[in-house]
Amino acid sequence: MAVQSDVMEAAGPYDRARALNAFKLGDVTFYWITRICAISVLLILGGIILSLIVGAWPAMKQYGFAFLWTQRWAPSADPPVLGALGPVYGTLVTSFIAMLIAIPVGLGIAIFLTELCPQWLRRPIGIAIELLAGIPSIIYGMWGFFVLGPFLAYTFQPFMISIFDGVPVLGSIFGGPPSYLSLFNAALILAIMVLPFITAISVDVFKTVPPVLKEAAYGVGCTTWEVVRNVVIPYTRVGVIGGIMLALGRALGETMAVTFIIGNSFRITSSIFAPGTTISAAIASEFAESDGLHQSGLILLGLLLFVLTFFVLAAARLMLLRLERKAGK
Amino acid sequence: MNFVKAIVAAGLVAVSTSAFAADITGAGSTFIFPVLSKWADAYKKESGSGVNYQSIGSGAGIKQIQAKTVTFGATDAPLKADQLEKDGLAQWPMIMGAIVPVVNIDGVKAGDMALDGDTLAKIYLGTITKWDDPAIKKLNPKLNLPSAAISVVHRADGSGTTFNFTDYLSKVSADWKSKVGSGTAVEWPVGVGAKGNEGVSGNIGQAKNTIGYVEYAYAKQNKLTYTALVNKAGKTIEPTNEAFQAAASNADWANAPGYYLILTDQPGDKSWPIVASTFILMHKDATDKVASQEALKFFKFAFEKGGKMAEELDYIPMPESVVKQIEKTWSAEIKS
């Protein structure tokens, strides 16, 4: 209101129409500027997809759908034999294990922080989590390489291998020999890296639960676990799943840290203690010196990661919709 | 008015000198980058023209010179003569370096262990899996080798080092040649991949019972346990500057069209078997002749005065006879 009267005073009472026109012009300009910003996102996205397809075309023509289930990766063969199975397997396995660890721990931290934590401890833990999110991924990679890798290879891995030795299925999943560069190490680092996403977002959404609901639940004699299970989580489901998906997106695409500690091997083995590779790690290590079909194959891998991420996000959306519909009934 | 004129004149002088001192542009091999930048520094002090070199990898360097976006390209894997002909390029070797196998085994010191090409190939093929394998024991009767699994480390990124190493293995092992072959990035049958020479050095320094291959400079600087190798003449050789020089001088550059010669498995009693060289590529009939002459001046400087700088960085300078031949090639092939 104040602004309007100022303008009217400046323009004089007789120029009301002109002043209104000036507003209109401002509105239209603002509308178009924001619209162009929004459209540019679509254009950039479309451009990236298009250039990925163009770059990947020679490899698509050469390998067809067999690219998806070929395990060999022999860029020096003539012609190069390239298959995405190794990197795709590595990407899915590391992300899966990372989420298996990060979701319970991340939610646990968030529940402790919002429901149980004494006031004086809240800030230090909260800040520590935020700092965890601020560490550049190369640092995680170096720490994983120099500290975590050797530690796991001499302690945790031999322990797991000896426990499950001879047990069917589990024996081959936790099969030896221990290695300081492995799928499991990469997954563990990924879990630590995505933890802050899950925790920070969960804390934020947990805070939006109306105290009245929680108090009512406590009032009828619920334990903390029951309150969290039946009030907090159902109320914040959408936000929590959103945080998890954000974390999964980062885990799928994380490059630098993973390249350091995964061992960059294209072979698929049943053991999670064996070296492997992911799509982004493969591209990061090989792109610089690649050419011809090899390069095109790497771009096709990139396109595959794009599609993979898209499907994961789409699946998450679908899951949310179904959950909401169920909740609505 | 005089003042204005002075400013204009100064401006003109600035423009014209900056045109003369235009940077020489090049791109390619990462292997040559450390010594090339040292040469460039010294050359800038002497002549005033700088060299703008982007170490983006050999493959990318070849692409850049084919597209004529740079004055010279540098590659670790030489182009074949017919390819040079097709692109109208001249090629010559600029610098050499050695590649050494490195290991980390308790109780084994640098130079203690000897390996031959066939054993090395079998280790990298995964057919020899333990350090106390009879083949390794036979070469090293005095060493007390552990019965531990060999953990193989190779380069994860495409590289000239890998190209020369796998080329050597292909020459000495028919099995390696048919199953894996040579290239800047190959299908490794076993092992873990690490990024760059520093990545491989880090891995070897870090974990026991490992084996890897790095440029000699990295082995030296990181005090890694290098091994001796049995060369083509059947002699066990330690990696020393003399052994590298011997391999280089025994190489028959004169009869290699387009200097297409890979310096692995060279003859000679004292030759180190895995020596790599980096090649320079330039257009024979460049669109910007001034720039290409400037670049040649720089390379002439590097051959004449850069030998010592190269040795400081553990590279091997080209022998004098080869340099003379290269200079003849310049005047014959590159139009001014």
XYZ file of C-alpha atoms in Angstrom:
665
model
C 0.000 0.000 0.000
C 2.758 2.385 0.975
C 4.559 1.848 -2.281
C 1.456 2.505 -4.306
C 0.679 5.803 -2.613
C 4.289 6.920 -3.070
C 4.109 6.332 -6.763
C 0.784 8.096 -7.019
C 2.151 11.097 -5.224
C 5.174 11.193 -7.512
C 3.106 10.903 -10.663
C 0.409 13.232 -9.453
C -3.236 12.341 -9.041
C -4.014 13.097 -12.709
C -1.576 10.512 -14.022
C -3.211 7.505 -12.520
C -3.549 5.707 -15.858
C 0.099 6.205 -16.688
C 1.203 4.935 -13.350
C -0.930 1.846 -13.737
C 0.569 1.288 -17.178
C 4.030 1.493 -15.706
C 3.039 -1.228 -13.252
C 1.684 -3.312 -16.058
C 4.914 -2.994 -18.009
C 6.853 -4.048 -14.945
C 4.602 -7.050 -14.469
C 4.884 -8.162 -18.064
C 8.674 -7.791 -18.063
C 8.944 -9.714 -14.829
C 6.672 -12.430 -16.190
C 8.826 -12.861 -19.278
C 12.135 -12.794 -17.436
C 11.038 -15.539 -15.060
C 9.480 -17.462 -17.920
C 12.709 -17.357 -19.925
C 14.612 -18.560 -16.869
C 12.226 -21.477 -16.525
C 12.333 -22.349 -20.217
C 16.125 -22.178 -20.300
C 16.228 -25.119 -17.867
C 14.239 -27.196 -20.329
C 16.424 -26.031 -23.218
C 19.644 -26.909 -21.386
C 18.277 -30.298 -20.369
C 17.119 -30.986 -23.921
C 20.476 -29.832 -25.281
C 22.368 -32.155 -22.963
C 20.215 -35.142 -23.880
C 20.536 -34.335 -27.561
C 24.318 -33.976 -27.477
C 24.610 -37.188 -25.445
C 22.559 -39.015 -28.070
C 24.577 -37.542 -30.923
C 27.860 -38.440 -29.189
C 26.658 -41.937 -28.316
C 25.217 -42.665 -31.762
C 28.248 -44.505 -33.255
C 28.384 -46.803 -30.209
C 24.615 -47.378 -30.325
C 24.867 -48.344 -33.980
C 27.824 -50.632 -33.342
C 26.621 -52.447 -30.208
C 22.836 -52.010 -30.125
C 21.034 -53.296 -27.055
C 23.763 -55.899 -26.500
C 25.704 -53.005 -24.927
C 23.467 -53.415 -21.877
C 24.310 -57.038 -21.140
C 27.851 -57.329 -22.461
C 30.360 -57.636 -19.658
C 33.575 -57.233 -21.673
C 35.203 -53.816 -21.810
C 38.106 -54.003 -24.242
C 38.753 -50.572 -25.765
C 42.052 -51.721 -27.316
C 40.526 -54.624 -29.261
C 39.945 -54.054 -32.958
C 37.115 -53.059 -33.208
C 36.673 -52.204 -29.523
C 34.342 -54.528 -27.612
C 32.397 -52.467 -25.098
C 29.652 -53.462 -22.688
C 27.988 -51.561 -19.873
C 27.171 -54.461 -17.557
C 30.196 -53.996 -15.268
C 29.763 -50.268 -14.617
C 25.951 -50.520 -14.361
C 26.259 -53.402 -11.891
C 28.804 -51.445 -9.850
C 26.651 -48.306 -9.847
C 23.545 -50.158 -8.665
C 25.319 -52.287 -6.057
C 27.273 -49.420 -4.478
C 24.221 -47.163 -4.382
C 22.062 -49.954 -2.946
C 24.512 -50.778 -0.149
C 25.050 -47.072 0.520
C 21.320 -46.480 0.938
C 21.000 -49.641 3.059
C 23.437 -48.068 5.510
C 22.568 -44.386 5.144
C 18.755 -44.542 5.445
C 18.517 -46.153 8.901
C 21.473 -44.208 10.297
C 20.319 -40.914 8.758
C 16.758 -41.320 10.025
C 18.065 -42.438 13.409
C 20.108 -39.267 13.754
C 17.156 -37.141 12.658
C 14.785 -38.801 15.155
C 17.311 -38.471 17.973
C 17.910 -34.808 17.148
C 14.235 -33.824 17.013
C 12.676 -36.092 19.655
C 15.221 -37.213 22.194
C 18.316 -35.063 22.096
C 19.030 -32.779 25.089
C 19.034 -29.159 24.008
C 22.775 -28.563 24.567
C 23.783 -31.463 22.306
C 21.492 -30.494 19.475
C 23.631 -27.742 17.966
C 26.980 -29.591 17.977
C 25.474 -32.638 16.271
C 23.505 -30.491 13.830
C 26.602 -28.497 12.886
C 28.686 -31.666 12.533
C 26.145 -33.042 10.069
C 26.191 -29.827 8.067
C 29.988 -29.876 7.977
C 29.870 -33.444 6.706
C 27.823 -32.162 3.770
C 30.358 -29.419 3.084
C 33.422 -31.652 2.709
C 34.512 -31.845 -0.959
C 34.208 -35.337 -2.412
C 37.925 -35.569 -3.235
C 38.652 -35.402 0.496
C 36.339 -38.357 1.091
C 38.185 -40.165 -1.688
C 41.603 -39.537 -0.165
C 40.440 -40.460 3.318
C 38.848 -43.624 1.946
C 42.068 -44.473 0.120
C 44.600 -43.793 2.855
C 42.652 -44.496 6.054
C 39.385 -46.343 5.621
C 40.583 -48.739 2.874
C 43.529 -50.254 4.762
C 41.500 -50.298 7.996
C 38.683 -52.293 6.382
C 41.082 -54.576 4.537
C 42.877 -55.609 7.738
C 39.936 -55.725 10.147
C 36.326 -55.732 8.976
C 36.736 -57.611 5.707
C 38.745 -60.601 7.047
C 36.241 -60.804 9.924
C 33.216 -60.941 7.599
C 34.977 -63.350 5.241
C 35.812 -65.763 8.070
C 32.282 -65.605 9.510
C 30.534 -66.400 6.235
C 33.137 -68.818 4.890
C 31.323 -71.872 3.566
C 27.821 -70.442 3.965
C 25.950 -70.644 0.642
C 25.189 -67.307 -1.122
C 26.429 -65.168 1.789
C 29.787 -66.909 1.515
C 30.219 -65.663 -2.026
C 28.827 -62.187 -1.329
C 31.344 -61.744 1.479
C 33.987 -63.736 -0.388
C 37.727 -63.147 -0.129
C 40.423 -62.054 -0.504
C 40.106 -58.717 1.332
C 40.954 -55.690 -0.762
C 41.600 -52.090 0.220
C 39.876 -51.003 -2.992
C 36.420 -52.532 -3.314
C 32.736 -52.048 -4.058
C 31.991 -52.236 -0.336
C 34.510 -49.535 0.585
C 33.070 -47.264 -2.089
C 29.543 -47.939 -0.826
C 30.562 -47.129 2.745
C 32.102 -43.816 1.684
C 28.983 -43.068 -0.362
C 26.841 -43.781 2.700
C 28.808 -41.246 4.736
C 28.573 -38.720 1.902
C 24.783 -38.956 1.488
C 24.018 -39.172 5.207
C 23.772 -35.369 5.667
C 21.155 -35.112 2.892
C 18.882 -37.637 4.560
C 19.412 -36.259 8.057
C 19.143 -32.561 7.243
C 15.948 -32.927 5.238
C 14.394 -35.340 7.735
C 15.134 -32.980 10.642
C 13.517 -30.123 8.745
C 10.354 -32.058 7.962
C 10.145 -33.649 11.417
C 10.023 -30.138 12.840
C 6.862 -29.444 10.839
C 4.861 -32.070 12.740
C 2.331 -30.111 14.852
C 3.268 -30.558 18.537
C -0.411 -31.072 19.275
C -0.401 -34.391 17.400
C 2.667 -35.677 19.189
C 1.422 -34.489 22.567
C -1.899 -36.209 21.968
C -0.092 -39.449 21.178
C 2.103 -39.192 24.244
C -1.055 -38.321 26.187
C -2.690 -41.637 25.377
C 0.424 -43.427 26.565
C 2.479 -43.971 23.398
C 6.201 -44.672 23.707
C 8.647 -42.470 21.766
C 9.049 -45.247 19.204
C 5.272 -45.446 18.723
C 5.003 -41.679 18.328
C 7.752 -41.680 15.708
C 6.381 -44.762 13.965
C 2.707 -43.759 13.917
C 2.679 -39.964 13.999
C 5.954 -38.371 12.881
C 6.885 -40.667 9.976
C 3.389 -40.887 8.417
C 2.998 -37.098 8.671
C 6.367 -36.381 7.007
C 6.576 -39.316 4.609
C 6.737 -37.247 1.450
C 9.560 -35.045 2.709
C 11.590 -37.967 4.033
C 11.313 -39.890 0.771
C 12.269 -36.712 -1.076
C 15.449 -36.497 1.001
C 16.227 -40.149 0.384
C 15.795 -39.696 -3.369
C 18.099 -36.684 -3.340
C 20.657 -38.818 -1.529
C 20.199 -41.680 -3.985
C 20.686 -39.263 -6.871
C 23.985 -38.156 -5.409
C 25.078 -41.737 -4.710
C 24.357 -42.801 -8.310
C 26.332 -39.966 -9.821
C 29.185 -39.476 -7.342
C 32.445 -39.604 -9.252
C 35.670 -38.457 -7.655
C 35.532 -40.214 -4.293
C 34.353 -43.435 -5.903
C 37.062 -43.379 -8.591
C 39.659 -43.253 -5.809
C 38.495 -46.262 -3.857
C 36.483 -48.608 -6.043
C 39.430 -50.173 -7.858
C 38.257 -49.368 -11.401
C 37.873 -52.916 -12.605
C 35.246 -53.791 -15.225
C 34.922 -57.400 -14.133
C 31.806 -58.512 -12.257
C 32.386 -60.714 -9.231
C 29.882 -61.962 -6.681
C 31.941 -60.609 -3.780
C 31.339 -57.060 -2.544
C 34.937 -57.031 -1.293
C 36.236 -57.219 -4.855
C 37.158 -54.172 -6.941
C 34.560 -52.900 -9.417
C 33.663 -49.700 -11.199
C 30.701 -47.366 -11.630
C 29.459 -45.518 -14.690
C 30.764 -42.155 -13.561
C 34.100 -43.580 -12.368
C 34.612 -45.287 -15.726
C 33.924 -42.060 -17.608
C 36.148 -40.004 -15.312
C 39.122 -42.322 -15.666
C 38.987 -43.120 -19.347
C 37.503 -40.131 -21.126
C 40.657 -38.025 -21.469
C 42.627 -40.495 -23.582
C 39.716 -42.009 -25.466
C 38.749 -41.564 -29.086
C 36.448 -42.980 -31.749
C 34.161 -45.796 -30.652
C 35.718 -45.927 -27.201
C 34.760 -42.312 -26.546
C 31.331 -42.837 -28.031
C 30.892 -45.847 -25.747
C 31.760 -43.710 -22.728
C 29.202 -41.101 -23.802
C 26.653 -43.897 -24.163
C 27.485 -44.888 -20.577
C 26.743 -41.288 -19.596
C 23.410 -41.432 -21.382
C 22.668 -44.676 -19.554
C 23.342 -43.010 -16.194
C 21.008 -40.216 -17.246
C 18.261 -42.723 -18.054
C 18.958 -44.692 -14.865
C 18.658 -41.566 -12.717
C 15.482 -40.577 -14.551
C 13.881 -43.955 -13.872
C 14.886 -43.868 -10.220
C 13.316 -40.438 -9.798
C 10.215 -41.479 -11.746
C 9.867 -44.610 -9.617
C 10.158 -42.486 -6.485
C 7.415 -40.154 -7.726
C 5.181 -43.097 -8.532
C 5.764 -44.606 -5.120
C 4.868 -41.294 -3.481
C 1.661 -41.018 -5.484
C 0.598 -44.519 -4.480
C 1.446 -43.844 -0.854
C -0.614 -40.670 -0.902
C -3.557 -42.417 -2.495
C -3.397 -45.145 0.138
C -3.199 -42.557 2.893
C -6.186 -40.750 1.400
C -8.470 -43.795 1.705
C 48.783 16.807 -29.041
C 52.245 15.334 -28.744
C 51.109 13.535 -25.676
C 48.266 11.892 -27.596
C 50.637 10.857 -30.377
C 52.962 9.303 -27.871
C 50.143 7.256 -26.437
C 49.035 6.070 -29.871
C 52.609 5.176 -30.808
C 53.084 3.298 -27.572
C 49.868 1.454 -28.242
C 50.997 0.470 -31.730
C 54.329 -0.763 -30.423
C 52.541 -2.783 -27.783
C 50.243 -4.338 -30.368
C 53.044 -5.192 -32.783
C 55.370 -6.680 -30.177
C 52.581 -8.722 -28.707
C 51.895 -10.044 -32.193
C 55.534 -11.129 -32.537
C 55.690 -12.678 -29.101
C 52.561 -14.692 -29.728
C 52.453 -17.832 -27.644
C 53.265 -21.129 -29.279
C 50.273 -23.365 -28.722
C 50.390 -27.099 -28.252
C 48.346 -29.880 -26.714
C 48.515 -33.583 -25.954
C 50.588 -36.026 -23.913
C 50.708 -35.688 -20.142
C 53.974 -37.655 -20.086
C 55.988 -34.796 -21.636
C 54.257 -32.022 -19.671
C 56.725 -31.587 -16.740
C 59.800 -31.248 -18.961
C 57.985 -29.235 -21.620
C 56.937 -26.643 -19.069
C 60.484 -26.435 -17.767
C 61.762 -25.851 -21.302
C 59.029 -23.302 -21.880
C 60.067 -21.342 -18.796
C 63.693 -21.221 -19.901
C 62.709 -20.371 -23.465
C 60.489 -17.513 -22.323
C 63.412 -15.999 -20.420
C 65.649 -16.255 -23.460
C 63.390 -15.332 -26.362
C 60.349 -13.693 -24.821
C 57.855 -16.015 -26.445
C 55.879 -18.300 -24.256
C 54.547 -21.768 -24.893
C 50.952 -22.519 -24.046
C 50.788 -26.288 -23.660
C 47.664 -28.113 -22.545
C 48.322 -31.622 -21.250
C 44.965 -33.062 -22.233
C 46.157 -36.520 -23.220
C 47.718 -37.961 -26.363
C 44.459 -38.858 -28.094
C 43.048 -35.384 -27.597
C 46.362 -33.850 -28.716
C 46.172 -35.752 -32.012
C 42.605 -34.528 -32.515
C 43.607 -30.915 -31.816
C 46.460 -30.942 -34.322
C 44.274 -32.637 -36.944
C 41.716 -29.862 -36.412
C 44.536 -27.287 -36.665
C 43.546 -25.572 -33.430
C 47.113 -25.842 -32.115
C 50.549 -25.414 -33.686
C 51.877 -28.724 -32.404
C 50.485 -31.865 -30.857
C 52.277 -34.341 -28.616
C 51.529 -38.056 -28.397
C 53.013 -41.048 -26.607
C 51.779 -43.500 -29.214
C 53.291 -42.549 -32.590
C 51.088 -42.281 -35.687
C 51.841 -44.699 -38.519
C 53.407 -43.325 -41.698
C 50.241 -43.670 -43.811
C 48.211 -41.809 -41.196
C 50.813 -39.010 -41.175
C 50.621 -38.849 -44.956
C 46.840 -38.612 -44.873
C 46.797 -35.733 -42.375
C 49.840 -33.969 -43.861
C 51.717 -34.205 -40.566
C 55.380 -34.391 -39.699
C 56.359 -36.466 -36.664
C 59.496 -36.812 -34.574
C 60.464 -38.073 -31.110
C 61.114 -35.271 -28.629
C 62.005 -36.928 -25.320
C 62.220 -40.357 -23.773
C 61.444 -41.799 -20.365
C 61.624 -45.207 -18.771
C 58.873 -47.298 -17.245
C 59.713 -49.569 -14.319
C 57.798 -52.316 -12.516
C 57.442 -51.571 -8.801
C 56.548 -53.949 -5.968
C 55.854 -53.813 -2.244
C 56.891 -57.057 -0.543
C 58.232 -57.371 3.002
C 61.983 -57.856 2.944
C 62.447 -57.036 -0.735
C 64.466 -53.897 -1.442
C 64.770 -51.840 -4.624
C 66.561 -53.779 -7.341
C 66.522 -57.037 -5.312
C 63.931 -58.770 -7.396
C 64.384 -59.681 -11.033
C 61.538 -60.392 -13.428
C 61.466 -61.310 -17.081
C 58.896 -60.280 -19.649
C 57.116 -63.611 -19.719
C 56.708 -63.728 -15.927
C 55.545 -60.114 -15.841
C 52.969 -60.908 -18.544
C 51.793 -63.983 -16.615
C 51.385 -61.929 -13.432
C 49.315 -59.368 -15.329
C 47.350 -62.147 -17.047
C 46.521 -63.675 -13.683
C 48.147 -67.037 -14.432
C 50.840 -66.419 -11.800
C 48.921 -65.548 -8.646
C 51.353 -66.006 -5.742
C 54.713 -64.438 -4.991
C 56.302 -67.819 -4.299
C 55.364 -69.164 -7.741
C 58.158 -71.400 -9.166
C 58.667 -68.998 -12.112
C 59.424 -66.064 -9.794
C 61.490 -68.252 -7.449
C 63.597 -69.463 -10.351
C 64.482 -65.871 -11.272
C 65.125 -64.974 -7.637
C 66.701 -67.993 -5.920
C 68.101 -65.859 -3.098
C 64.912 -64.040 -2.111
C 62.630 -65.296 0.624
C 59.263 -64.749 -1.051
C 55.971 -64.936 0.871
C 53.208 -67.316 -0.128
C 50.849 -64.355 -0.542
C 48.479 -63.514 -3.352
C 49.891 -61.005 -5.837
C 47.723 -57.934 -5.982
C 48.095 -56.344 -9.384
C 47.773 -52.579 -9.908
C 47.349 -50.984 -13.319
C 46.394 -47.570 -14.653
C 42.668 -46.836 -14.698
C 42.971 -43.866 -17.040
C 44.086 -44.164 -20.625
C 47.790 -43.344 -20.784
C 50.973 -43.479 -22.804
C 52.589 -45.338 -19.920
C 50.050 -48.124 -20.310
C 50.520 -48.057 -24.080
C 54.256 -48.680 -23.800
C 53.927 -51.192 -20.978
C 51.318 -53.284 -22.801
C 53.299 -52.956 -26.029
C 56.266 -54.484 -24.201
C 54.129 -57.318 -22.823
C 52.719 -57.967 -26.312
C 56.245 -58.233 -27.711
C 57.472 -60.678 -25.090
C 54.362 -62.797 -24.589
C 52.253 -64.289 -27.362
C 49.580 -65.041 -24.797
C 49.332 -61.392 -23.787
C 49.237 -60.314 -27.414
C 46.324 -62.591 -28.288
C 44.332 -62.126 -25.073
C 44.837 -58.456 -24.239
C 47.008 -56.646 -26.780
C 48.370 -53.127 -26.463
C 46.711 -49.745 -26.164
C 46.341 -46.692 -23.954
C 43.531 -48.474 -22.083
C 43.176 -52.248 -22.307
C 40.957 -54.998 -20.953
C 42.914 -55.946 -17.828
C 42.361 -59.597 -16.884
C 43.145 -58.967 -13.183
C 43.920 -56.216 -10.728
C 42.749 -52.826 -9.583
C 42.995 -49.593 -11.525
C 44.475 -46.375 -10.137
C 44.441 -42.940 -11.690
C 47.718 -41.549 -12.950
C 51.302 -42.437 -12.048
C 50.699 -40.889 -8.651
C 47.673 -43.131 -8.085
C 49.650 -46.277 -8.903
C 52.569 -45.090 -6.729
C 50.115 -44.431 -3.902
C 48.611 -47.894 -4.195
C 51.961 -49.637 -4.220
C 53.246 -47.607 -1.273
C 50.073 -48.334 0.627
C 49.449 -52.047 0.319
C 51.666 -55.118 0.735
C 52.260 -57.782 -1.924
C 51.378 -55.430 -4.764
C 52.945 -54.926 -8.165
C 52.488 -52.027 -10.553
C 54.283 -50.037 -13.253
C 55.157 -46.340 -13.211
C 57.391 -43.848 -14.942
C 60.886 -44.056 -13.481
C 60.690 -40.537 -12.018
C 57.739 -41.535 -9.825
C 59.474 -44.668 -8.581
C 62.531 -42.605 -7.705
C 60.726 -39.709 -6.040
C 58.426 -41.956 -3.997
C 61.287 -44.333 -3.132
C 59.354 -47.317 -4.421
C 60.857 -50.798 -4.729
C 61.581 -51.142 -8.421
C 62.584 -54.482 -9.901
C 65.318 -55.449 -12.310
C 64.215 -56.829 -15.689
C 65.697 -59.413 -18.020
C 66.178 -57.724 -21.409
C 66.076 -59.043 -24.951
C 69.733 -60.061 -24.797
C 68.942 -62.198 -21.731
C 70.822 -59.946 -19.313
C 69.360 -58.826 -15.988
C 69.357 -55.041 -15.941
C 68.644 -52.531 -13.192
C 66.854 -49.318 -14.127
C 69.614 -46.725 -14.382
C 70.160 -43.770 -16.661
C 72.858 -45.702 -18.547
C 70.455 -48.585 -19.195
C 67.827 -46.141 -20.521
C 70.377 -44.375 -22.734
C 71.567 -47.726 -24.044
C 68.052 -48.653 -25.124
C 67.672 -45.296 -26.841
C 70.975 -45.420 -28.669
C 70.388 -48.941 -29.919
C 67.112 -47.909 -31.468
C 67.246 -47.711 -35.233
C 65.614 -44.320 -35.844
C 67.206 -43.844 -39.268
C 65.204 -46.622 -40.872
C 61.868 -45.865 -39.265
C 59.562 -43.977 -41.634
C 57.925 -41.078 -39.764
C 60.097 -42.097 -36.779
C 57.513 -44.784 -36.069
C 59.424 -46.714 -33.464
C 58.336 -47.901 -30.079
C 61.303 -48.272 -27.771
C 60.266 -51.379 -25.914
C 62.241 -54.620 -25.958
C 65.224 -53.054 -27.733
C 68.358 -55.100 -28.490
C 71.669 -54.550 -26.681
C 73.280 -56.088 -23.608
C 72.709 -53.023 -21.451
C 69.309 -51.882 -22.715
C 66.440 -51.339 -20.289
C 63.482 -53.097 -21.927
C 60.637 -50.585 -21.375
C 61.481 -47.131 -22.657
C 58.791 -44.741 -23.847
C 59.074 -41.709 -26.070
C 56.817 -38.767 -26.719
C 56.355 -37.620 -30.293
C 55.633 -34.141 -31.623
C 53.182 -33.688 -34.492
C 53.134 -30.620 -36.744
C 51.519 -29.800 -40.049
C 53.937 -29.923 -42.989
C 52.103 -27.109 -44.711
C 50.692 -25.120 -41.817
C 48.216 -22.285 -42.420
C 50.114 -20.099 -39.948
C 53.715 -20.499 -41.106
C 55.040 -17.877 -38.690
C 53.684 -19.803 -35.740
C 55.071 -23.098 -36.941
C 58.548 -21.582 -37.452
C 58.336 -20.161 -33.922
C 57.496 -23.625 -32.619
C 60.464 -25.153 -34.464
C 62.745 -22.529 -32.877
C 61.467 -23.640 -29.497
C 62.094 -27.319 -30.237
C 65.586 -26.489 -31.533
C 66.242 -24.676 -28.262
C 64.925 -27.670 -26.313
C 67.210 -30.086 -28.174
C 70.250 -27.833 -27.774
C 69.849 -26.610 -24.237
C 67.115 -28.705 -22.683
C 69.043 -31.953 -22.190
C 70.202 -31.141 -18.679
C 66.782 -29.914 -17.598
C 65.316 -33.161 -18.883
C 67.832 -35.272 -16.962
C 67.048 -33.365 -13.774
C 63.473 -34.566 -14.155
C 64.621 -38.151 -14.905
C 63.813 -38.013 -18.594
C 66.210 -39.244 -21.268
C 67.233 -36.650 -23.872
C 67.373 -37.741 -27.525
C 70.892 -38.810 -28.642
C 72.745 -36.218 -30.721
C 72.763 -38.286 -33.901
C 68.972 -38.534 -33.762
C 68.634 -34.790 -33.148
C 70.679 -34.054 -36.285
C 68.451 -36.341 -38.277
C 65.321 -34.679 -36.870
C 66.622 -31.246 -37.799
C 67.137 -32.465 -41.355
C 63.570 -33.725 -41.355
C 62.384 -30.259 -40.320
C 64.050 -28.481 -43.197
C 62.935 -31.161 -45.646
C 59.326 -31.528 -44.580
C 58.026 -28.418 -42.861
C 57.397 -25.534 -45.238
C 58.312 -22.059 -44.047
